[in-house]
Tab-separated table of C-alpha atoms in Angstrom:
chain	number	residue	atom	x	y	z
A	1	UNK	CA	5.382	-9.043	40.397
A	2	UNK	CA	6.858	-11.464	37.438
A	3	UNK	CA	10.431	-10.249	38.466
A	4	UNK	CA	10.317	-10.959	42.202
A	5	UNK	CA	8.696	-14.493	41.082
A	6	UNK	CA	11.582	-14.536	39.238
A	7	UNK	CA	14.271	-13.411	41.684
A	8	UNK	CA	12.626	-15.820	44.590
A	9	UNK	CA	12.882	-18.901	41.586
A	10	UNK	CA	17.192	-18.155	41.426
A	11	UNK	CA	17.492	-17.086	44.818
A	12	UNK	CA	16.235	-20.758	45.598
A	13	UNK	CA	17.812	-22.539	42.458
A	14	UNK	CA	21.265	-20.333	43.563
A	15	UNK	CA	20.807	-21.989	47.561
A	16	UNK	CA	20.011	-26.126	46.109
A	17	UNK	CA	22.921	-26.100	43.478
A	18	UNK	CA	25.099	-24.218	46.291
A	19	UNK	CA	24.306	-27.358	48.588
A	20	UNK	CA	24.614	-30.193	46.667
A	21	UNK	CA	27.723	-29.159	45.290
A	22	UNK	CA	29.540	-27.882	48.938
A	23	UNK	CA	31.965	-29.883	50.072
A	24	UNK	CA	31.975	-29.737	53.886
A	25	UNK	CA	35.467	-29.261	54.615
A	26	UNK	CA	36.671	-26.140	51.843
A	27	UNK	CA	40.009	-27.901	50.342
A	28	UNK	CA	39.076	-32.098	50.845
A	29	UNK	CA	40.474	-33.489	47.782
A	30	UNK	CA	38.227	-36.525	48.366
A	31	UNK	CA	35.526	-34.385	47.106
A	32	UNK	CA	35.435	-33.635	43.089
A	33	UNK	CA	32.840	-32.251	40.967
A	34	UNK	CA	32.695	-32.769	37.175
A	35	UNK	CA	32.712	-30.679	34.644
A	36	UNK	CA	29.504	-31.964	34.069
A	37	UNK	CA	27.509	-31.556	37.614
A	38	UNK	CA	28.085	-34.307	39.035
A	39	UNK	CA	30.057	-35.542	42.376
A	40	UNK	CA	31.998	-38.043	42.869
A	41	UNK	CA	33.390	-39.446	46.021
A	42	UNK	CA	36.263	-41.010	47.303
A	43	UNK	CA	36.787	-43.201	50.049
A	44	UNK	CA	40.547	-43.630	52.003
A	45	UNK	CA	41.466	-47.283	50.671
A	46	UNK	CA	41.146	-50.336	52.337
A	47	UNK	CA	44.765	-51.090	54.210
A	48	UNK	CA	46.060	-54.297	52.537
A	49	UNK	CA	46.177	-56.013	55.795
A	50	UNK	CA	42.439	-57.687	56.163
A	51	UNK	CA	39.907	-55.963	58.830
A	52	UNK	CA	38.450	-57.409	61.206
A	53	UNK	CA	34.371	-57.475	61.229
A	54	UNK	CA	33.369	-53.988	60.774
A	55	UNK	CA	32.133	-52.470	64.126
A	56	UNK	CA	28.601	-51.279	62.797
A	57	UNK	CA	27.541	-47.368	63.705
A	58	UNK	CA	24.083	-48.714	65.415
A	59	UNK	CA	25.859	-50.778	68.299
A	60	UNK	CA	27.272	-49.159	71.104
A	61	UNK	CA	30.172	-48.472	72.066
A	62	UNK	CA	31.344	-49.037	68.799
A	63	UNK	CA	32.480	-44.829	68.433
A	64	UNK	CA	34.303	-44.968	72.018
A	65	UNK	CA	37.128	-42.930	70.010
A	66	UNK	CA	34.832	-40.524	69.069
A	67	UNK	CA	32.992	-40.200	65.401
A	68	UNK	CA	34.518	-40.125	62.947
A	69	UNK	CA	33.132	-37.786	60.488
A	70	UNK	CA	33.405	-39.033	56.348
A	71	UNK	CA	32.363	-37.246	53.678
A	72	UNK	CA	30.504	-40.683	51.241
A	73	UNK	CA	28.001	-40.651	48.221
A	74	UNK	CA	26.177	-40.377	50.485
A	75	UNK	CA	27.159	-36.744	52.161
A	76	UNK	CA	28.374	-36.180	55.392
A	77	UNK	CA	28.453	-39.636	58.075
A	78	UNK	CA	29.572	-40.036	61.306
A	79	UNK	CA	31.265	-43.797	60.624
A	80	UNK	CA	33.413	-45.690	63.409
A	81	UNK	CA	35.726	-46.362	60.768
A	82	UNK	CA	38.361	-43.994	58.212
A	83	UNK	CA	36.790	-46.330	55.628
A	84	UNK	CA	33.036	-45.969	55.656
A	85	UNK	CA	32.627	-50.321	54.495
A	86	UNK	CA	28.614	-51.019	54.540
A	87	UNK	CA	27.571	-50.506	57.964
A	88	UNK	CA	29.668	-48.307	59.902
A	89	UNK	CA	28.390	-44.944	58.653
A	90	UNK	CA	25.291	-42.938	60.191
A	91	UNK	CA	23.545	-39.899	59.304
A	92	UNK	CA	25.635	-36.755	60.904
A	93	UNK	CA	24.807	-35.410	64.147
A	94	UNK	CA	27.013	-32.249	63.395
A	95	UNK	CA	25.194	-29.297	65.068
A	96	UNK	CA	22.894	-30.855	66.984
A	97	UNK	CA	24.595	-33.015	68.650
A	98	UNK	CA	27.491	-32.319	70.978
A	99	UNK	CA	29.957	-35.152	70.809
A	100	UNK	CA	33.627	-37.038	69.740
A	101	UNK	CA	35.145	-35.887	66.416
A	102	UNK	CA	37.579	-36.099	63.726
A	103	UNK	CA	36.724	-35.248	60.011
A	104	UNK	CA	39.203	-37.842	57.407
A	105	UNK	CA	39.818	-35.491	54.875
A	106	UNK	CA	41.938	-35.434	51.490
A	107	UNK	CA	44.532	-33.037	51.168
A	108	UNK	CA	47.878	-33.060	49.186
A	109	UNK	CA	47.393	-36.435	48.478
A	110	UNK	CA	47.257	-38.189	51.422
A	111	UNK	CA	44.643	-38.740	53.964
A	112	UNK	CA	44.679	-37.018	56.843
A	113	UNK	CA	42.311	-36.394	60.504
A	114	UNK	CA	41.890	-33.125	61.271
A	115	UNK	CA	40.650	-31.444	64.932
A	116	UNK	CA	37.819	-29.396	62.995
A	117	UNK	CA	35.595	-29.814	59.307
A	118	UNK	CA	38.892	-26.630	58.812
A	119	UNK	CA	42.071	-28.059	56.587
A	120	UNK	CA	43.724	-25.276	58.911
A	121	UNK	CA	43.159	-27.224	62.588
A	122	UNK	CA	45.138	-29.451	63.863
A	123	UNK	CA	45.493	-32.869	60.872
A	124	UNK	CA	47.513	-35.266	61.419
A	125	UNK	CA	47.800	-38.724	59.057
A	126	UNK	CA	45.432	-41.628	59.743
A	127	UNK	CA	48.266	-43.710	60.489
A	128	UNK	CA	48.730	-41.434	63.547
A	129	UNK	CA	47.547	-41.212	66.930
A	130	UNK	CA	44.088	-39.296	66.424
A	131	UNK	CA	43.477	-36.600	68.773
A	132	UNK	CA	39.280	-35.704	68.897
A	133	UNK	CA	37.681	-32.199	70.076
A	134	UNK	CA	34.545	-32.240	71.058
A	135	UNK	CA	32.031	-30.793	68.904
């Protein structure tokens, strides 16, 4: 009985650890885990030119072209812009609701937008026109 409880506890710990450390897009260089186990998340840098007022994720119509899926320190978020400025993101509904989405990832030092949460899907520069897919 004691061995069964220990096995159950170890399994729960392993699942918790795997969930806490897992990147949503495998190979996304924007998410790194330090040797001490802390998670570091990088978001695309703001451009040198000034941006307009952010369009809040809570306002209908702000994500007309589709939601940008960005990994942030709060986890995977749906954002109205690449930069994930305060107020422009909301909790992810991926897997619960179908909507147009693009995945913002960093690969080989470049910021990309991918059709799916997979670096093997069609990924292009964030500077190019987007190609959203309903997911």
